[in-house]
Amino acid sequence: MNKNPDEEKISAAREAVKLILPNQVVGLGTGSTANFALQEIGILVKNGLSIKAVPTSVKTEQMARALNIPIIDINTIQSIDLTIDGADEFTTDLFLIKGGGGALLREKIVASMSKQEIIIADSSKKVDLLGNFKVPLEVIPFATAYVMQQIEKLEGRGQVRSKDEKKFVTDQGNHIIDVNFGKISDPVTLAEKLDHIVGLVCHGLFINLVDKIIMGTKDKTLVFTK
Ligand code: A5P
Protein backbone atom coordinates (compact mmCIF):
# COMPACT_ATOMS: atom_id res chain seq x y z
CA MET A 1 0.00 0.00 0.00
CA ASN A 2 1.16 3.52 -0.76
CA LYS A 3 2.33 5.34 2.35
CA ASN A 4 0.84 8.57 1.01
CA PRO A 5 -2.79 7.96 -0.01
CA ASP A 6 -3.26 11.70 -0.64
CA GLU A 7 -1.00 11.49 -3.70
CA GLU A 8 -3.14 8.66 -5.06
CA LYS A 9 -6.34 10.55 -4.30
CA ILE A 10 -5.02 13.66 -6.08
CA SER A 11 -3.96 11.75 -9.19
CA ALA A 12 -7.37 10.02 -9.39
CA ALA A 13 -9.12 13.38 -8.88
CA ARG A 14 -7.07 15.03 -11.63
CA GLU A 15 -7.95 12.25 -14.08
CA ALA A 16 -11.63 12.42 -13.20
CA VAL A 17 -12.05 16.18 -13.69
CA LYS A 18 -10.72 15.79 -17.26
CA LEU A 19 -14.07 14.10 -18.04
CA ILE A 20 -16.06 17.27 -17.28
CA LEU A 21 -17.33 19.09 -20.36
CA PRO A 22 -18.41 22.75 -20.58
CA ASN A 23 -21.98 23.53 -19.52
CA GLN A 24 -22.51 20.20 -17.77
CA VAL A 25 -24.35 19.64 -14.53
CA VAL A 26 -21.78 18.05 -12.23
CA GLY A 27 -22.41 16.11 -9.02
CA LEU A 28 -19.93 16.90 -6.26
CA GLY A 29 -19.11 14.06 -3.87
CA THR A 30 -18.30 14.18 -0.19
CA GLY A 31 -15.17 13.14 1.68
CA SER A 32 -11.43 13.67 1.55
CA THR A 33 -11.00 12.20 -1.94
CA ALA A 34 -13.94 14.07 -3.45
CA ASN A 35 -12.54 17.23 -1.87
CA PHE A 36 -9.45 16.96 -4.06
CA ALA A 37 -11.72 16.86 -7.12
CA LEU A 38 -13.58 19.86 -5.74
CA GLN A 39 -10.33 21.82 -5.53
CA GLU A 40 -9.50 20.91 -9.13
CA ILE A 41 -12.98 21.90 -10.29
CA GLY A 42 -12.56 25.19 -8.45
CA ILE A 43 -9.43 25.88 -10.49
CA LEU A 44 -11.19 24.98 -13.75
CA VAL A 45 -14.11 27.28 -12.91
CA LYS A 46 -11.72 30.09 -12.01
CA ASN A 47 -10.12 29.59 -15.42
CA GLY A 48 -13.44 29.96 -17.20
CA LEU A 49 -15.15 26.55 -17.21
CA SER A 50 -18.92 27.00 -17.05
CA ILE A 51 -20.75 24.29 -15.09
CA LYS A 52 -23.53 23.97 -12.57
CA ALA A 53 -22.94 21.75 -9.58
CA VAL A 54 -25.06 19.58 -7.28
CA PRO A 55 -23.35 19.00 -3.92
CA THR A 56 -23.95 15.76 -1.98
CA SER A 57 -23.69 17.32 1.48
CA VAL A 58 -23.94 20.61 3.31
CA LYS A 59 -20.19 20.51 3.85
CA THR A 60 -19.47 20.03 0.14
CA GLU A 61 -21.91 22.82 -0.71
CA GLN A 62 -20.08 25.19 1.65
CA MET A 63 -16.74 24.28 0.09
CA ALA A 64 -18.11 24.65 -3.44
CA ARG A 65 -19.51 28.08 -2.65
CA ALA A 66 -16.17 29.15 -1.18
CA LEU A 67 -14.57 28.11 -4.49
CA ASN A 68 -17.20 30.08 -6.48
CA ILE A 69 -18.53 26.91 -8.12
CA PRO A 70 -22.12 27.69 -9.22
CA ILE A 71 -24.73 25.53 -7.46
CA ILE A 72 -28.02 24.38 -8.96
CA ASP A 73 -31.06 23.15 -7.00
CA ILE A 74 -31.38 19.40 -7.60
CA ASN A 75 -35.15 19.75 -7.68
CA THR A 76 -34.99 21.93 -10.79
CA ILE A 77 -33.17 19.40 -13.00
CA GLN A 78 -34.01 16.08 -14.63
CA SER A 79 -30.55 14.53 -14.50
CA ILE A 80 -26.91 15.12 -13.69
CA ASP A 81 -24.33 14.71 -16.45
CA LEU A 82 -21.44 13.46 -14.39
CA THR A 83 -20.68 12.97 -10.71
CA ILE A 84 -17.29 12.53 -9.09
CA ASP A 85 -17.42 10.94 -5.65
CA GLY A 86 -15.30 8.81 -3.33
CA ALA A 87 -15.86 5.41 -1.72
CA ASP A 88 -15.00 3.62 1.49
CA GLU A 89 -14.48 0.27 -0.27
CA PHE A 90 -14.90 -0.98 -3.81
CA THR A 91 -14.61 -4.19 -5.79
CA THR A 92 -13.58 -4.34 -9.42
CA ASP A 93 -17.13 -5.32 -10.36
CA LEU A 94 -18.01 -1.76 -9.29
CA PHE A 95 -19.82 -2.51 -6.04
CA LEU A 96 -19.16 0.00 -3.28
CA ILE A 97 -19.59 0.75 0.36
CA LYS A 98 -20.16 4.45 0.93
CA GLY A 99 -21.28 6.62 3.79
CA GLY A 100 -18.23 6.79 6.03
CA GLY A 101 -18.78 10.54 6.08
CA GLY A 102 -22.53 10.15 6.63
CA ALA A 103 -23.57 11.61 3.26
CA LEU A 104 -24.79 8.32 1.76
CA LEU A 105 -28.40 9.32 1.16
CA ARG A 106 -27.68 12.44 -0.89
CA GLU A 107 -24.80 10.60 -2.55
CA LYS A 108 -27.10 7.77 -3.62
CA ILE A 109 -29.78 10.15 -4.90
CA VAL A 110 -27.19 12.08 -6.91
CA ALA A 111 -25.67 8.82 -8.22
CA SER A 112 -29.13 7.62 -9.25
CA MET A 113 -29.68 10.83 -11.24
CA SER A 114 -26.23 10.77 -12.85
CA LYS A 115 -25.61 9.70 -16.43
CA GLN A 116 -22.03 8.96 -15.40
CA GLU A 117 -21.04 8.13 -11.83
CA ILE A 118 -17.27 8.32 -11.51
CA ILE A 119 -15.66 7.06 -8.30
CA ILE A 120 -12.17 8.17 -7.34
CA ALA A 121 -10.13 6.33 -4.74
CA ASP A 122 -6.68 5.55 -3.45
CA SER A 123 -5.51 1.96 -3.71
CA SER A 124 -6.36 1.12 -0.09
CA LYS A 125 -10.07 1.18 -1.00
CA LYS A 126 -9.89 -1.79 -3.39
CA VAL A 127 -10.98 -5.10 -1.86
CA ASP A 128 -11.79 -8.60 -3.11
CA LEU A 129 -14.94 -8.76 -0.99
CA LEU A 130 -16.75 -5.85 0.64
CA GLY A 131 -17.20 -5.87 4.39
CA ASN A 132 -14.04 -4.83 6.18
CA PHE A 133 -15.64 -1.40 6.33
CA LYS A 134 -18.94 -1.47 8.22
CA VAL A 135 -22.01 -0.80 6.09
CA PRO A 136 -23.60 2.53 7.11
CA LEU A 137 -27.40 2.57 7.33
CA GLU A 138 -29.23 5.89 7.52
CA VAL A 139 -32.29 5.40 9.73
CA ILE A 140 -35.02 7.71 10.87
CA PRO A 141 -34.50 8.12 14.63
CA PHE A 142 -37.97 6.66 15.44
CA ALA A 143 -36.98 3.38 13.72
CA THR A 144 -33.50 2.85 15.17
CA ALA A 145 -34.40 -0.03 17.53
CA TYR A 146 -36.61 -1.72 14.92
CA VAL A 147 -33.93 -1.53 12.24
CA MET A 148 -31.38 -2.88 14.71
CA GLN A 149 -33.63 -5.93 15.32
CA GLN A 150 -33.98 -6.56 11.58
CA ILE A 151 -30.22 -6.28 11.12
CA GLU A 152 -29.66 -8.94 13.78
CA LYS A 153 -31.93 -11.27 11.80
CA LEU A 154 -29.52 -10.76 8.89
CA GLU A 155 -26.62 -11.64 11.21
CA GLY A 156 -25.29 -8.11 11.23
CA ARG A 157 -23.84 -6.45 14.30
CA GLY A 158 -24.82 -2.80 14.36
CA GLN A 159 -23.72 0.18 16.35
CA VAL A 160 -25.34 3.61 16.33
CA ARG A 161 -22.72 6.10 15.13
CA SER A 162 -21.77 8.83 17.55
CA LYS A 163 -19.80 12.02 17.27
CA ASP A 164 -18.54 14.12 20.19
CA GLU A 165 -20.36 11.75 22.57
CA LYS A 166 -23.71 12.44 20.90
CA LYS A 167 -25.56 10.48 18.23
CA PHE A 168 -24.33 11.48 14.79
CA VAL A 169 -26.98 13.40 12.87
CA THR A 170 -27.07 13.42 9.06
CA ASP A 171 -27.88 16.40 6.84
CA GLN A 172 -31.46 15.07 6.80
CA GLY A 173 -31.70 14.85 10.61
CA ASN A 174 -31.39 11.06 10.68
CA HIS A 175 -29.07 8.68 12.52
CA ILE A 176 -26.54 6.17 11.20
CA ILE A 177 -26.13 2.54 12.23
CA ASP A 178 -22.77 1.09 11.17
CA VAL A 179 -23.15 -2.64 10.60
CA ASN A 180 -20.57 -5.39 10.53
CA PHE A 181 -21.90 -8.10 8.21
CA GLY A 182 -18.53 -9.83 7.97
CA LYS A 183 -17.28 -10.45 4.43
CA ILE A 184 -20.13 -9.76 2.03
CA SER A 185 -20.04 -12.48 -0.63
CA ASP A 186 -23.39 -11.47 -2.18
CA PRO A 187 -23.83 -7.68 -1.92
CA VAL A 188 -26.73 -7.70 -4.40
CA THR A 189 -28.90 -9.95 -2.22
CA LEU A 190 -27.92 -8.12 0.96
CA ALA A 191 -28.78 -4.77 -0.65
CA GLU A 192 -32.20 -6.09 -1.68
CA LYS A 193 -32.93 -7.26 1.85
CA LEU A 194 -31.87 -3.90 3.30
CA ASP A 195 -34.00 -2.09 0.72
CA HIS A 196 -37.09 -3.69 2.29
CA ILE A 197 -36.57 -2.66 5.92
CA VAL A 198 -39.02 0.07 6.83
CA GLY A 199 -37.44 3.04 8.59
CA LEU A 200 -34.11 2.36 6.92
CA VAL A 201 -33.88 5.31 4.56
CA CYS A 202 -30.67 4.36 2.77
CA HIS A 203 -27.86 1.81 3.04
CA GLY A 204 -24.28 2.31 1.97
CA LEU A 205 -24.15 -0.54 -0.56
CA PHE A 206 -23.98 1.00 -4.03
CA ILE A 207 -25.05 -1.62 -6.57
CA ASN A 208 -25.23 -0.92 -10.31
CA LEU A 209 -24.83 2.80 -9.75
CA VAL A 210 -21.23 3.24 -10.84
CA ASP A 211 -19.87 3.64 -14.38
CA LYS A 212 -16.17 4.00 -13.72
CA ILE A 213 -13.71 3.80 -10.86
CA ILE A 214 -10.44 5.70 -11.15
CA MET A 215 -7.89 4.45 -8.64
CA GLY A 216 -4.63 6.21 -7.96
CA THR A 217 -1.59 4.03 -7.40
CA LYS A 218 1.99 4.91 -6.56
CA ASP A 219 2.91 5.75 -10.15
CA LYS A 220 -0.25 5.76 -12.32
CA THR A 221 -4.03 5.67 -12.30
CA LEU A 222 -5.99 2.50 -13.03
CA VAL A 223 -9.51 2.54 -14.41
CA PHE A 224 -12.20 -0.05 -13.74
CA THR A 225 -15.32 0.03 -15.89
CA LYS A 226 -18.42 -2.10 -16.48
C1 A5P B 1 -19.25 10.12 2.48
O1 A5P B 1 -20.43 9.84 3.11
C2 A5P B 1 -18.66 8.89 1.91
O2 A5P B 1 -19.48 8.11 1.13
C3 A5P B 1 -17.36 9.16 1.22
O3 A5P B 1 -17.47 9.21 -0.16
C4 A5P B 1 -16.46 8.06 1.58
O4 A5P B 1 -16.54 7.94 2.99
C5 A5P B 1 -15.03 8.26 1.14
O5 A5P B 1 -14.42 9.23 1.93
P1 A5P B 1 -12.88 9.50 1.84
O6 A5P B 1 -12.60 9.94 0.46
O7 A5P B 1 -12.64 10.57 2.87
O8 A5P B 1 -12.20 8.22 2.20
Coordinates of C-alpha atoms and ligand atoms in Angstrom, one line a residue:
M1 CA 0.0 0.0 0.0
N2 CA 1.2 3.5 -0.8
K3 CA 2.3 5.3 2.4
N4 CA 0.8 8.6 1.0
P5 CA -2.8 8.0 0.0
D6 CA -3.3 11.7 -0.6
E7 CA -1.0 11.5 -3.7
E8 CA -3.1 8.7 -5.1
K9 CA -6.3 10.6 -4.3
I10 CA -5.0 13.7 -6.1
S11 CA -4.0 11.8 -9.2
A12 CA -7.4 10.0 -9.4
A13 CA -9.1 13.4 -8.9
R14 CA -7.1 15.0 -11.6
E15 CA -7.9 12.2 -14.1
A16 CA -11.6 12.4 -13.2
V17 CA -12.0 16.2 -13.7
K18 CA -10.7 15.8 -17.3
L19 CA -14.1 14.1 -18.0
I20 CA -16.1 17.3 -17.3
L21 CA -17.3 19.1 -20.4
P22 CA -18.4 22.8 -20.6
N23 CA -22.0 23.5 -19.5
Q24 CA -22.5 20.2 -17.8
V25 CA -24.3 19.6 -14.5
V26 CA -21.8 18.0 -12.2
G27 CA -22.4 16.1 -9.0
L28 CA -19.9 16.9 -6.3
G29 CA -19.1 14.1 -3.9
T30 CA -18.3 14.2 -0.2
G31 CA -15.2 13.1 1.7
S32 CA -11.4 13.7 1.6
T33 CA -11.0 12.2 -1.9
A34 CA -13.9 14.1 -3.5
N35 CA -12.5 17.2 -1.9
F36 CA -9.5 17.0 -4.1
A37 CA -11.7 16.9 -7.1
L38 CA -13.6 19.9 -5.7
Q39 CA -10.3 21.8 -5.5
E40 CA -9.5 20.9 -9.1
I41 CA -13.0 21.9 -10.3
G42 CA -12.6 25.2 -8.5
I43 CA -9.4 25.9 -10.5
L44 CA -11.2 25.0 -13.8
V45 CA -14.1 27.3 -12.9
K46 CA -11.7 30.1 -12.0
N47 CA -10.1 29.6 -15.4
G48 CA -13.4 30.0 -17.2
L49 CA -15.2 26.5 -17.2
S50 CA -18.9 27.0 -17.0
I51 CA -20.7 24.3 -15.1
K52 CA -23.5 24.0 -12.6
A53 CA -22.9 21.8 -9.6
V54 CA -25.1 19.6 -7.3
P55 CA -23.3 19.0 -3.9
T56 CA -24.0 15.8 -2.0
S57 CA -23.7 17.3 1.5
V58 CA -23.9 20.6 3.3
K59 CA -20.2 20.5 3.8
T60 CA -19.5 20.0 0.1
E61 CA -21.9 22.8 -0.7
Q62 CA -20.1 25.2 1.6
M63 CA -16.7 24.3 0.1
A64 CA -18.1 24.6 -3.4
R65 CA -19.5 28.1 -2.7
A66 CA -16.2 29.1 -1.2
L67 CA -14.6 28.1 -4.5
N68 CA -17.2 30.1 -6.5
I69 CA -18.5 26.9 -8.1
P70 CA -22.1 27.7 -9.2
I71 CA -24.7 25.5 -7.5
I72 CA -28.0 24.4 -9.0
D73 CA -31.1 23.2 -7.0
I74 CA -31.4 19.4 -7.6
N75 CA -35.2 19.8 -7.7
T76 CA -35.0 21.9 -10.8
I77 CA -33.2 19.4 -13.0
Q78 CA -34.0 16.1 -14.6
S79 CA -30.6 14.5 -14.5
I80 CA -26.9 15.1 -13.7
D81 CA -24.3 14.7 -16.4
L82 CA -21.4 13.5 -14.4
T83 CA -20.7 13.0 -10.7
I84 CA -17.3 12.5 -9.1
D85 CA -17.4 10.9 -5.6
G86 CA -15.3 8.8 -3.3
A87 CA -15.9 5.4 -1.7
D88 CA -15.0 3.6 1.5
E89 CA -14.5 0.3 -0.3
F90 CA -14.9 -1.0 -3.8
T91 CA -14.6 -4.2 -5.8
T92 CA -13.6 -4.3 -9.4
D93 CA -17.1 -5.3 -10.4
L94 CA -18.0 -1.8 -9.3
F95 CA -19.8 -2.5 -6.0
L96 CA -19.2 0.0 -3.3
I97 CA -19.6 0.7 0.4
K98 CA -20.2 4.4 0.9
G99 CA -21.3 6.6 3.8
G100 CA -18.2 6.8 6.0
G101 CA -18.8 10.5 6.1
G102 CA -22.5 10.1 6.6
A103 CA -23.6 11.6 3.3
L104 CA -24.8 8.3 1.8
L105 CA -28.4 9.3 1.2
R106 CA -27.7 12.4 -0.9
E107 CA -24.8 10.6 -2.6
K108 CA -27.1 7.8 -3.6
I109 CA -29.8 10.2 -4.9
V110 CA -27.2 12.1 -6.9
A111 CA -25.7 8.8 -8.2
S112 CA -29.1 7.6 -9.3
M113 CA -29.7 10.8 -11.2
S114 CA -26.2 10.8 -12.8
K115 CA -25.6 9.7 -16.4
Q116 CA -22.0 9.0 -15.4
E117 CA -21.0 8.1 -11.8
I118 CA -17.3 8.3 -11.5
I119 CA -15.7 7.1 -8.3
I120 CA -12.2 8.2 -7.3
A121 CA -10.1 6.3 -4.7
D122 CA -6.7 5.6 -3.4
S123 CA -5.5 2.0 -3.7
S124 CA -6.4 1.1 -0.1
K125 CA -10.1 1.2 -1.0
K126 CA -9.9 -1.8 -3.4
V127 CA -11.0 -5.1 -1.9
D128 CA -11.8 -8.6 -3.1
L129 CA -14.9 -8.8 -1.0
L130 CA -16.8 -5.9 0.6
G131 CA -17.2 -5.9 4.4
N132 CA -14.0 -4.8 6.2
F133 CA -15.6 -1.4 6.3
K134 CA -18.9 -1.5 8.2
V135 CA -22.0 -0.8 6.1
P136 CA -23.6 2.5 7.1
L137 CA -27.4 2.6 7.3
E138 CA -29.2 5.9 7.5
V139 CA -32.3 5.4 9.7
I140 CA -35.0 7.7 10.9
P141 CA -34.5 8.1 14.6
F142 CA -38.0 6.7 15.4
A143 CA -37.0 3.4 13.7
T144 CA -33.5 2.8 15.2
A145 CA -34.4 0.0 17.5
Y146 CA -36.6 -1.7 14.9
V147 CA -33.9 -1.5 12.2
M148 CA -31.4 -2.9 14.7
Q149 CA -33.6 -5.9 15.3
Q150 CA -34.0 -6.6 11.6
I151 CA -30.2 -6.3 11.1
E152 CA -29.7 -8.9 13.8
K153 CA -31.9 -11.3 11.8
L154 CA -29.5 -10.8 8.9
E155 CA -26.6 -11.6 11.2
G156 CA -25.3 -8.1 11.2
R157 CA -23.8 -6.5 14.3
G158 CA -24.8 -2.8 14.4
Q159 CA -23.7 0.2 16.4
V160 CA -25.3 3.6 16.3
R161 CA -22.7 6.1 15.1
S162 CA -21.8 8.8 17.6
K163 CA -19.8 12.0 17.3
D164 CA -18.5 14.1 20.2
E165 CA -20.4 11.8 22.6
K166 CA -23.7 12.4 20.9
K167 CA -25.6 10.5 18.2
F168 CA -24.3 11.5 14.8
V169 CA -27.0 13.4 12.9
T170 CA -27.1 13.4 9.1
D171 CA -27.9 16.4 6.8
Q172 CA -31.5 15.1 6.8
G173 CA -31.7 14.9 10.6
N174 CA -31.4 11.1 10.7
H175 CA -29.1 8.7 12.5
I176 CA -26.5 6.2 11.2
I177 CA -26.1 2.5 12.2
D178 CA -22.8 1.1 11.2
V179 CA -23.1 -2.6 10.6
N180 CA -20.6 -5.4 10.5
F181 CA -21.9 -8.1 8.2
G182 CA -18.5 -9.8 8.0
K183 CA -17.3 -10.4 4.4
I184 CA -20.1 -9.8 2.0
S185 CA -20.0 -12.5 -0.6
D186 CA -23.4 -11.5 -2.2
P187 CA -23.8 -7.7 -1.9
V188 CA -26.7 -7.7 -4.4
T189 CA -28.9 -9.9 -2.2
L190 CA -27.9 -8.1 1.0
A191 CA -28.8 -4.8 -0.7
E192 CA -32.2 -6.1 -1.7
K193 CA -32.9 -7.3 1.9
L194 CA -31.9 -3.9 3.3
D195 CA -34.0 -2.1 0.7
H196 CA -37.1 -3.7 2.3
I197 CA -36.6 -2.7 5.9
V198 CA -39.0 0.1 6.8
G199 CA -37.4 3.0 8.6
L200 CA -34.1 2.4 6.9
V201 CA -33.9 5.3 4.6
C202 CA -30.7 4.4 2.8
H203 CA -27.9 1.8 3.0
G204 CA -24.3 2.3 2.0
L205 CA -24.1 -0.5 -0.6
F206 CA -24.0 1.0 -4.0
I207 CA -25.1 -1.6 -6.6
N208 CA -25.2 -0.9 -10.3
L209 CA -24.8 2.8 -9.8
V210 CA -21.2 3.2 -10.8
D211 CA -19.9 3.6 -14.4
K212 CA -16.2 4.0 -13.7
I213 CA -13.7 3.8 -10.9
I214 CA -10.4 5.7 -11.2
M215 CA -7.9 4.5 -8.6
G216 CA -4.6 6.2 -8.0
T217 CA -1.6 4.0 -7.4
K218 CA 2.0 4.9 -6.6
D219 CA 2.9 5.7 -10.2
K220 CA -0.2 5.8 -12.3
T221 CA -4.0 5.7 -12.3
L222 CA -6.0 2.5 -13.0
V223 CA -9.5 2.5 -14.4
F224 CA -12.2 -0.1 -13.7
T225 CA -15.3 0.0 -15.9
K226 CA -18.4 -2.1 -16.5
Ligands
A5P1 C1 -19.2 10.1 2.5 O1 -20.4 9.8 3.1 C2 -18.7 8.9 1.9 O2 -19.5 8.1 1.1 C3 -17.4 9.2 1.2 O3 -17.5 9.2 -0.2 C4 -16.5 8.1 1.6 O4 -16.5 7.9 3.0 C5 -15.0 8.3 1.1 O5 -14.4 9.2 1.9 P1 -12.9 9.5 1.8 O6 -12.6 9.9 0.5 O7 -12.6 10.6 2.9 O8 -12.2 8.2 2.2

